[in-house]
Short mmCIF file of C-alpha atoms and ligand atoms in Angstrom, two decimals:
data_model
loop_
_atom_site.label_atom_id
_atom_site.label_comp_id
_atom_site.label_asym_id
_atom_site.label_seq_id
_atom_site.Cartn_x
_atom_site.Cartn_y
_atom_site.Cartn_z
CA UNK A 1 -110.47 8.02 56.42
CA UNK A 2 -107.32 6.07 57.25
CA UNK A 3 -104.48 5.69 54.80
CA UNK A 4 -102.98 2.23 54.48
CA UNK A 5 -99.72 1.75 56.40
CA UNK A 6 -96.43 1.35 54.60
CA UNK A 7 -96.07 -1.88 52.66
CA UNK A 8 -93.49 -2.75 50.02
CA UNK A 9 -94.74 -3.04 46.46
CA UNK A 10 -94.30 -6.10 44.29
CA UNK A 11 -94.52 -6.33 40.51
CA UNK A 12 -97.75 -8.31 40.98
CA UNK A 13 -99.36 -5.97 43.53
CA UNK A 14 -98.34 -2.60 42.07
CA UNK A 15 -101.40 -2.09 39.81
CA UNK A 16 -103.80 -2.87 42.69
CA UNK A 17 -101.93 -0.46 44.93
CA UNK A 18 -101.60 2.43 42.49
CA UNK A 19 -104.49 2.16 39.99
CA UNK A 20 -106.39 5.02 41.68
CA UNK A 21 -103.55 7.57 41.36
CA UNK A 22 -104.32 10.07 38.60
CA UNK A 23 -100.59 10.87 38.30
CA UNK A 24 -100.10 7.35 36.96
CA UNK A 25 -103.31 6.74 35.00
CA UNK A 26 -102.95 10.10 33.21
CA UNK A 27 -99.57 9.08 31.79
CA UNK A 28 -99.97 5.30 31.51
CA UNK A 29 -103.60 4.79 30.46
CA UNK A 30 -105.93 2.13 31.87
CA UNK A 31 -104.47 0.08 34.78
CA UNK A 32 -105.80 -3.17 33.32
CA UNK A 33 -103.13 -2.83 30.64
CA UNK A 34 -100.16 -2.01 32.88
CA UNK A 35 -97.15 -4.30 32.64
CA UNK A 36 -94.75 -4.11 35.59
CA UNK A 37 -91.20 -5.33 35.92
CA UNK A 38 -88.75 -4.88 38.76
CA UNK A 39 -85.44 -3.49 37.54
CA UNK A 40 -83.69 -2.31 40.69
CA UNK A 41 -80.01 -3.15 40.42
CA UNK A 42 -79.11 -0.73 43.17
CA UNK A 43 -78.08 -1.55 46.68
CA UNK A 44 -80.95 -0.11 48.62
CA UNK A 45 -84.36 0.25 47.00
CA UNK A 46 -87.11 -1.26 44.88
CA UNK A 47 -87.40 0.12 41.34
CA UNK A 48 -90.17 -0.85 38.92
CA UNK A 49 -90.82 0.09 35.32
CA UNK A 50 -94.53 0.32 34.60
CA UNK A 51 -95.55 0.30 30.93
CA UNK A 52 -99.09 1.14 29.88
CA UNK A 53 -101.04 1.87 26.74
CA UNK A 54 -99.98 5.52 26.67
CA UNK A 55 -96.49 5.51 28.12
CA UNK A 56 -94.19 4.28 30.84
CA UNK A 57 -93.07 5.43 34.29
CA UNK A 58 -90.61 4.43 36.99
CA UNK A 59 -91.75 3.74 40.55
CA UNK A 60 -89.03 3.76 43.20
CA UNK A 61 -89.79 2.69 46.77
CA UNK A 62 -87.55 2.57 49.81
CA UNK A 63 -87.42 -0.59 51.91
CA UNK A 64 -87.08 -0.50 55.71
CA UNK A 65 -83.71 -2.17 55.32
CA UNK A 66 -80.72 -2.12 52.95
CA UNK A 67 -81.52 -4.38 50.06
CA UNK A 68 -77.88 -5.35 49.49
CA UNK A 69 -77.55 -6.80 53.00
CA UNK A 70 -81.14 -7.70 53.91
CA UNK A 71 -83.41 -7.18 56.90
CA UNK A 72 -80.48 -7.43 59.30
CA UNK A 73 -79.48 -3.89 58.23
CA UNK A 74 -82.53 -1.75 59.08
CA UNK A 75 -82.70 1.60 57.32
CA UNK A 76 -85.07 4.53 57.60
CA UNK A 77 -87.84 4.93 55.01
CA UNK A 78 -87.23 8.68 55.26
CA UNK A 79 -84.49 8.40 52.68
CA UNK A 80 -87.25 8.50 50.04
CA UNK A 81 -88.29 11.89 51.40
CA UNK A 82 -84.74 13.22 51.24
CA UNK A 83 -84.25 11.84 47.75
CA UNK A 84 -87.42 13.56 46.59
CA UNK A 85 -86.57 16.88 48.23
CA UNK A 86 -83.02 16.78 46.88
CA UNK A 87 -84.17 15.82 43.39
CA UNK A 88 -86.50 18.83 43.31
CA UNK A 89 -83.65 21.15 44.23
CA UNK A 90 -80.98 19.65 41.98
CA UNK A 91 -83.49 19.48 39.13
CA UNK A 92 -84.32 23.18 39.54
CA UNK A 93 -80.66 24.20 39.75
CA UNK A 94 -79.80 22.51 36.45
CA UNK A 95 -83.09 22.05 34.60
CA UNK A 96 -83.45 18.96 32.45
CA UNK A 97 -80.75 16.87 34.08
CA UNK A 98 -82.90 14.97 36.62
CA UNK A 99 -85.91 12.81 35.68
CA UNK A 100 -89.25 14.62 35.91
CA UNK A 101 -91.02 13.83 39.19
CA UNK A 102 -94.72 12.97 39.06
CA UNK A 103 -95.67 11.83 42.55
CA UNK A 104 -94.25 11.44 46.03
CA UNK A 105 -95.96 9.53 48.85
CA UNK A 106 -94.07 9.90 52.10
CA UNK A 107 -96.03 7.23 53.96
CA UNK A 108 -95.32 4.63 51.29
CA UNK A 109 -91.77 6.00 50.79
CA UNK A 110 -92.36 5.95 47.06
CA UNK A 111 -91.88 8.26 44.16
CA UNK A 112 -93.04 8.08 40.58
CA UNK A 113 -90.79 9.58 37.96
CA UNK A 114 -90.03 9.79 34.29
CA UNK A 115 -88.88 6.51 32.76
CA UNK A 116 -85.53 7.28 31.19
CA UNK A 117 -85.41 5.40 27.93
CA UNK A 118 -83.42 4.32 25.95
CA UNK A 119 -80.91 5.43 28.59
CA UNK A 120 -78.58 3.00 30.34
CA UNK A 121 -76.47 3.37 33.46
CA UNK A 122 -73.23 5.15 32.51
CA UNK A 123 -71.13 2.52 34.28
CA UNK A 124 -72.51 -0.07 31.85
CA UNK A 125 -71.77 2.16 28.89
CA UNK A 126 -68.18 2.58 30.07
CA UNK A 127 -67.79 -1.18 30.45
CA UNK A 128 -69.07 -1.62 26.90
CA UNK A 129 -66.61 0.98 25.59
CA UNK A 130 -69.22 3.46 24.34
CA UNK A 131 -68.33 7.13 23.76
CA UNK A 132 -70.80 9.88 24.74
CA UNK A 133 -69.91 13.15 23.01
CA UNK A 134 -72.09 15.47 25.12
CA UNK A 135 -71.50 13.82 28.50
CA UNK A 136 -68.57 15.95 29.70
CA UNK A 137 -70.43 19.17 29.09
CA UNK A 138 -73.61 17.88 30.73
CA UNK A 139 -71.87 16.63 33.88
CA UNK A 140 -69.53 19.62 34.20
CA UNK A 141 -72.50 21.98 33.97
CA UNK A 142 -74.54 19.89 36.39
CA UNK A 143 -71.77 19.97 38.98
CA UNK A 144 -71.15 23.71 38.64
CA UNK A 145 -74.82 24.67 38.70
CA UNK A 146 -75.95 22.42 41.54
CA UNK A 147 -72.90 23.03 43.73
CA UNK A 148 -72.84 26.80 43.20
CA UNK A 149 -76.58 27.42 43.36
CA UNK A 150 -77.07 25.37 46.54
CA UNK A 151 -74.46 27.36 48.46
CA UNK A 152 -74.10 30.52 50.53
CA UNK A 153 -72.37 32.07 47.52
CA UNK A 154 -75.73 32.04 45.74
CA UNK A 155 -78.68 31.47 48.06
CA UNK A 156 -80.38 33.86 50.39
CA UNK A 157 -78.84 32.84 53.70
CA UNK A 158 -82.05 32.21 55.71
CA UNK A 159 -83.24 29.94 52.93
CA UNK A 160 -79.87 28.18 52.78
CA UNK A 161 -79.84 27.65 56.54
CA UNK A 162 -83.37 26.23 56.48
CA UNK A 163 -82.24 23.78 53.82
CA UNK A 164 -79.19 22.88 55.85
CA UNK A 165 -81.48 22.08 58.80
CA UNK A 166 -83.83 20.04 56.63
CA UNK A 167 -81.09 17.87 55.16
CA UNK A 168 -79.41 17.46 58.53
CA UNK A 169 -82.28 15.02 59.05
CA UNK A 170 -80.76 12.66 56.47
CA UNK A 171 -78.45 11.59 59.26
CA UNK A 172 -78.72 7.88 58.60
CA UNK A 173 -77.61 7.89 54.97
CA UNK A 174 -75.03 10.52 55.72
CA UNK A 175 -73.76 8.15 58.42
CA UNK A 176 -73.37 5.39 55.84
CA UNK A 177 -71.11 7.67 53.81
CA UNK A 178 -69.16 8.64 56.92
CA UNK A 179 -68.48 4.96 57.67
CA UNK A 180 -68.16 3.39 54.24
CA UNK A 181 -66.15 6.14 52.61
CA UNK A 182 -63.92 7.46 55.35
CA UNK A 183 -63.45 4.71 57.94
CA UNK A 184 -64.22 1.13 56.90
CA UNK A 185 -61.56 0.74 54.18
CA UNK A 186 -58.84 1.80 56.61
CA UNK A 187 -59.35 -0.85 59.29
CA UNK A 188 -60.48 -4.48 59.49
CA UNK A 189 -64.18 -3.73 59.31
CA UNK A 190 -66.31 -6.89 58.97
CA UNK A 191 -68.30 -5.20 56.16
CA UNK A 192 -65.19 -4.99 53.99
CA UNK A 193 -64.18 -7.45 51.32
CA UNK A 194 -61.30 -7.53 48.90
CA UNK A 195 -59.73 -9.55 46.14
CA UNK A 196 -57.31 -12.07 47.76
CA UNK A 197 -54.73 -10.97 45.21
CA UNK A 198 -54.57 -7.74 47.21
CA UNK A 199 -53.79 -9.26 50.64
CA UNK A 200 -50.37 -7.59 50.69
CA UNK A 201 -51.90 -4.19 49.83
CA UNK A 202 -54.43 -4.56 52.63
CA UNK A 203 -51.64 -5.27 55.12
CA UNK A 204 -49.86 -2.14 53.88
CA UNK A 205 -53.00 -0.04 54.32
CA UNK A 206 -53.43 -1.26 57.91
CA UNK A 207 -49.99 0.18 58.74
CA UNK A 208 -50.27 3.32 56.60
CA UNK A 209 -50.57 6.13 59.12
CA UNK A 210 -50.25 8.89 56.52
CA UNK A 211 -53.20 7.45 54.62
CA UNK A 212 -55.30 7.15 57.77
CA UNK A 213 -54.49 10.73 58.70
CA UNK A 214 -55.62 11.80 55.23
CA UNK A 215 -58.84 9.76 55.61
CA UNK A 216 -59.60 11.40 58.94
CA UNK A 217 -58.76 14.88 57.62
CA UNK A 218 -61.13 14.33 54.69
CA UNK A 219 -63.82 12.91 56.95
CA UNK A 220 -63.65 16.12 58.95
CA UNK A 221 -64.00 18.13 55.72
CA UNK A 222 -67.04 16.06 54.78
CA UNK A 223 -68.69 16.26 58.20
CA UNK A 224 -68.02 19.94 58.91
CA UNK A 225 -67.67 21.58 55.49
CA UNK A 226 -71.38 22.21 54.81
CA UNK A 227 -70.81 24.30 51.68
CA UNK A 228 -73.67 23.17 49.50
CA UNK A 229 -76.35 20.56 48.93
CA UNK A 230 -74.50 17.58 47.50
CA UNK A 231 -76.03 14.80 45.45
CA UNK A 232 -74.04 12.61 47.81
CA UNK A 233 -73.76 9.44 45.69
CA UNK A 234 -72.46 10.93 42.46
CA UNK A 235 -70.76 8.03 40.73
CA UNK A 236 -71.18 6.53 37.28
CA UNK A 237 -73.98 4.28 38.60
CA UNK A 238 -76.07 7.39 39.35
CA UNK A 239 -75.87 8.73 35.78
CA UNK A 240 -78.01 7.40 32.93
CA UNK A 241 -77.03 8.08 29.35
CA UNK A 242 -78.31 7.80 25.80
CA UNK A 243 -76.37 8.77 22.69
CA UNK A 244 -77.29 12.45 23.17
CA UNK A 245 -78.69 12.81 26.67
CA UNK A 246 -77.32 12.48 30.21
CA UNK A 247 -79.42 12.30 33.38
CA UNK A 248 -78.72 12.10 37.07
CA UNK A 249 -80.68 9.79 39.40
CA UNK A 250 -80.60 8.48 42.96
CA UNK A 251 -80.06 11.52 45.19
CA UNK A 252 -81.04 9.80 48.47
CA UNK A 253 -77.60 10.44 50.02
CA UNK A 254 -78.06 14.20 49.65
CA UNK A 255 -76.47 16.20 52.43
CA UNK A 256 -74.78 19.55 52.93
CA UNK A 257 -71.08 19.04 52.42
CA UNK A 258 -67.98 20.23 50.56
CA UNK A 259 -68.28 20.89 46.82
CA UNK A 260 -65.34 18.64 46.02
CA UNK A 261 -67.16 15.56 47.30
CA UNK A 262 -69.48 15.08 44.31
CA UNK A 263 -66.72 16.01 41.86
CA UNK A 264 -64.16 13.70 43.44
CA UNK A 265 -66.61 10.78 43.56
CA UNK A 266 -67.35 11.11 39.86
CA UNK A 267 -63.77 11.63 38.69
CA UNK A 268 -62.53 8.67 40.76
CA UNK A 269 -65.07 6.44 39.07
CA UNK A 270 -63.85 7.62 35.67
CA UNK A 271 -60.21 6.98 36.52
CA UNK A 272 -61.14 3.52 37.81
CA UNK A 273 -63.16 2.82 34.66
CA UNK A 274 -60.03 3.65 32.65
CA UNK A 275 -57.91 1.31 34.79
CA UNK A 276 -60.43 -1.49 34.29
CA UNK A 277 -60.24 -1.44 30.49
CA UNK A 278 -57.21 -3.66 30.14
CA UNK A 279 -58.76 -6.31 32.38
CA UNK A 280 -62.20 -6.04 30.82
CA UNK A 281 -61.16 -6.11 27.18
CA UNK A 282 -57.73 -7.74 26.93
CA UNK A 283 -56.31 -7.47 23.46
CA UNK A 284 -59.13 -5.21 22.23
CA UNK A 285 -57.62 -2.78 19.73
CA UNK A 286 -59.82 0.06 20.96
CA UNK A 287 -59.17 -0.42 24.70
CA UNK A 288 -56.11 1.85 24.70
CA UNK A 289 -57.81 4.68 22.82
CA UNK A 290 -60.90 4.28 24.96
CA UNK A 291 -58.86 4.65 28.14
CA UNK A 292 -57.62 7.94 26.76
CA UNK A 293 -61.19 8.98 25.97
CA UNK A 294 -62.22 8.35 29.58
CA UNK A 295 -59.26 10.34 30.94
CA UNK A 296 -60.04 13.16 28.51
CA UNK A 297 -63.63 13.06 29.74
CA UNK A 298 -62.44 13.53 33.32
CA UNK A 299 -60.34 16.51 32.21
CA UNK A 300 -63.24 17.97 30.25
CA UNK A 301 -65.64 17.66 33.20
CA UNK A 302 -63.22 19.59 35.42
CA UNK A 303 -62.67 22.24 32.71
CA UNK A 304 -66.39 22.68 32.03
CA UNK A 305 -67.01 22.76 35.76
CA UNK A 306 -64.51 25.56 36.36
CA UNK A 307 -65.67 27.59 33.34
CA UNK A 308 -69.31 27.36 34.36
CA UNK A 309 -68.54 27.94 38.04
CA UNK A 310 -66.62 31.08 37.05
CA UNK A 311 -69.51 32.27 34.87
CA UNK A 312 -71.96 31.80 37.76
CA UNK A 313 -69.51 33.51 40.12
CA UNK A 314 -69.45 36.56 37.86
CA UNK A 315 -73.17 36.67 37.05
CA UNK A 316 -75.12 35.08 39.93
CA UNK A 317 -72.97 35.57 43.00
CA UNK A 318 -75.11 36.75 45.93
CA UNK A 319 -75.75 35.78 49.52
CA UNK A 320 -73.60 36.37 52.55
CA UNK A 321 -70.45 35.05 50.88
CA UNK A 322 -70.89 37.12 47.72
CA UNK A 323 -68.37 39.72 48.84
CA UNK A 324 -69.64 42.45 46.49
CA UNK A 325 -69.36 44.99 49.27
CA UNK A 326 -65.63 44.27 49.48
CA UNK A 327 -64.81 44.10 45.80
CA UNK A 328 -67.24 45.13 43.05
CA UNK A 329 -68.66 47.94 45.21
CA UNK A 330 -65.10 49.24 45.59
CA UNK A 331 -64.48 48.94 41.84
CA UNK A 332 -62.10 46.08 42.62
CA UNK A 333 -63.04 43.47 40.05
CA UNK A 334 -59.64 41.83 40.39
CA UNK A 335 -60.35 41.11 44.08
CA UNK A 336 -63.48 39.17 43.11
CA UNK A 337 -61.45 37.21 40.56
CA UNK A 338 -58.87 36.35 43.19
CA UNK A 339 -61.62 35.15 45.53
CA UNK A 340 -62.86 32.94 42.68
CA UNK A 341 -59.40 31.50 42.08
CA UNK A 342 -59.03 30.72 45.78
CA UNK A 343 -62.45 29.02 45.87
CA UNK A 344 -61.61 26.87 42.84
CA UNK A 345 -58.24 25.93 44.33
CA UNK A 346 -59.97 24.82 47.55
CA UNK A 347 -62.51 22.77 45.60
CA UNK A 348 -59.72 21.15 43.59
CA UNK A 349 -57.81 20.24 46.73
CA UNK A 350 -60.91 18.58 48.22
CA UNK A 351 -61.73 16.90 44.92
CA UNK A 352 -58.35 15.17 44.86
CA UNK A 353 -58.70 13.85 48.41
CA UNK A 354 -62.25 12.58 47.99
CA UNK A 355 -61.35 10.96 44.66
CA UNK A 356 -58.48 9.16 46.35
CA UNK A 357 -60.65 7.76 49.14
CA UNK A 358 -63.39 6.73 46.69
CA UNK A 359 -60.83 4.45 45.03
CA UNK A 360 -59.98 2.79 48.33
CA UNK A 361 -63.56 2.18 49.33
CA UNK A 362 -64.43 0.68 45.93
CA UNK A 363 -61.53 -1.79 46.09
CA UNK A 364 -61.33 -2.60 49.81
CA UNK A 365 -64.73 -1.65 51.28
CA UNK A 366 -68.29 -2.96 51.05
CA UNK A 367 -69.51 -1.50 47.74
CA UNK A 368 -67.37 -2.55 44.80
CA UNK A 369 -67.74 -1.43 41.18
CA UNK A 370 -68.93 -3.51 38.25
CA UNK A 371 -65.91 -2.56 36.12
CA UNK A 372 -63.54 -4.41 38.42
CA UNK A 373 -65.99 -7.12 39.51
CA UNK A 374 -66.56 -8.10 35.88
CA UNK A 375 -62.89 -9.07 35.47
CA UNK A 376 -63.09 -12.79 36.21
CA UNK A 377 -59.39 -13.53 36.64
CA UNK A 378 -58.29 -12.55 40.15
CA UNK A 379 -54.74 -11.66 39.13
CA UNK A 380 -55.89 -9.53 36.20
CA UNK A 381 -58.48 -7.84 38.39
CA UNK A 382 -55.88 -7.29 41.10
CA UNK A 383 -53.55 -5.58 38.62
CA UNK A 384 -56.30 -3.08 37.73
CA UNK A 385 -57.39 -2.56 41.35
CA UNK A 386 -53.77 -2.03 42.44
CA UNK A 387 -53.46 0.89 40.00
CA UNK A 388 -56.53 2.46 41.57
CA UNK A 389 -55.02 2.13 45.05
CA UNK A 390 -51.73 3.67 43.91
CA UNK A 391 -53.43 6.62 42.29
CA UNK A 392 -55.85 6.92 45.21
CA UNK A 393 -53.05 7.10 47.74
CA UNK A 394 -51.20 9.76 45.80
CA UNK A 395 -54.36 11.89 45.50
CA UNK A 396 -55.37 11.56 49.15
CA UNK A 397 -51.95 11.83 50.81
CA UNK A 398 -50.07 14.17 48.48
CA UNK A 399 -52.70 16.34 46.75
CA UNK A 400 -50.16 19.16 46.42
CA UNK A 401 -48.44 17.09 43.71
CA UNK A 402 -51.40 17.68 41.40
CA UNK A 403 -51.68 21.26 40.23
CA UNK A 404 -54.38 20.37 37.73
CA UNK A 405 -56.29 17.49 36.18
CA UNK A 406 -53.56 16.97 33.56
CA UNK A 407 -51.17 16.04 36.37
CA UNK A 408 -53.60 13.37 37.60
CA UNK A 409 -54.08 12.01 34.10
CA UNK A 410 -50.29 11.89 33.66
CA UNK A 411 -49.93 9.67 36.73
CA UNK A 412 -52.87 7.53 35.58
CA UNK A 413 -51.08 6.97 32.26
CA UNK A 414 -47.85 6.13 34.06
CA UNK A 415 -49.59 3.55 36.26
CA UNK A 416 -51.65 2.05 33.43
P1 ADP B 501 -80.83 2.59 44.40
O1 ADP B 501 -81.06 3.77 45.29
O2 ADP B 501 -81.37 1.34 44.95
O3 ADP B 501 -79.40 2.49 43.98
P2 ADP B 501 -81.42 3.76 41.79
O4 ADP B 501 -82.19 5.04 41.86
O5 ADP B 501 -79.97 3.87 41.55
O6 ADP B 501 -81.72 2.87 43.10
O7 ADP B 501 -82.11 2.85 40.69
C1 ADP B 501 -81.70 1.51 40.50
C2 ADP B 501 -81.72 1.18 39.03
O8 ADP B 501 -83.03 1.37 38.48
C3 ADP B 501 -80.82 2.08 38.21
O9 ADP B 501 -79.51 1.59 38.19
C4 ADP B 501 -81.47 2.05 36.85
O10 ADP B 501 -81.09 0.89 36.16
C5 ADP B 501 -82.95 1.93 37.20
N1 ADP B 501 -83.61 3.26 37.21
C6 ADP B 501 -83.73 4.08 38.27
N2 ADP B 501 -84.39 5.20 37.95
C7 ADP B 501 -84.69 5.10 36.64
C8 ADP B 501 -85.40 5.95 35.70
N3 ADP B 501 -85.92 7.13 36.08
N4 ADP B 501 -85.53 5.50 34.43
C9 ADP B 501 -85.01 4.30 34.06
N5 ADP B 501 -84.36 3.47 34.89
C10 ADP B 501 -84.20 3.85 36.17
MG1 MG B 502 -78.30 3.73 42.75
MG1 MG B 503 -76.27 3.35 45.14
MG1 MG B 504 -79.47 4.92 45.93
#
């Protein structure tokens, strides 16, 4: 019995390829009635929505190359395996926040998962100016639970080390982050592109040694600071939202790294979304208040994160970094609290740096963000992007200026 070799799915061929899988027929009903549409708007993979008599599902399949560039950029199919393995772990660490997984086929590099509906990508909701009352709590909890529970502060160390070894295999996607995030934006990399209105800023960056030193310092943190299993691509395009619900998708960049990486990626995207409002909705009476809502959301996510992280520290701390033998076992509760404060301060410091670099890569690197791209007028777009670069530089080069998230929001207001 030989299994068919890998072949990419198409909307027309999907029913013929998957009709015999009980995981699909059980939830969709008879294959003759399936309707398939391709919805992938991402950079890398194929995504299909399959609707049947009894329900709908999402099928995501990796391609042997990066979709955004084409076959000239080959890319390992194994990323589907790492996405699946990471999704299982992140989903278990904060139940209900990832789509339910129904099937994984390593050979075909495909997974079948819950169709999130009526959810939309958060980035689109932010462009439309929609408020999501539960979002800050959901994302703050998700960050605290996944980052804490995937670390040596929580896991049994042999188990944690085995996971570290497993995800070390995601070397190719991790390498994309290493290049695109930490190196490309800071030299004349052919993959880069930028708004011509920012030519002067680009020239400044090329000569900015302090910024490059910060980028290299943060790259070292990312490459060597294997604190926990990160989502690895945690921006507002990897969150789907409805009025009440928030979900996290697209964990293929998962890798062991520093806790502040996921937090910084997300917060940077919120600060950029706020900066984009004036360009996206000039003259809109709500744009000013909405900017404030986004900044408040960033502050809330950090606050919920720290509260939940502290709760987990006090109730679930274990593993080789638990430190109970040094503190609780000596009736020194205050020592454990000081260790917590030091851990949160270190995460905050990293968060600032990674947030700063995320802003650079989204303005000067390969992968830009829809909020800025949707501003048609180059000068207006440049004005918004320039604010992101200013804030980004301050966060990456002088993180000590920002004692807390309120200090970042204050500079964002000043620049806006
Ligand atoms: P990529 O890795 O190519 O970026 P994503 O996992 O981000 O792929 O998915 C691409 C798009 O497909 C998302 O932006 C979203 O619109 C849609 N999508 C992905 N997963 C789901 C899902 N479970 N339910 C509904 N839509 C989804
Ligand atoms: Mg994606
Ligand atoms: Mg992506
Ligand atoms: Mg992806």
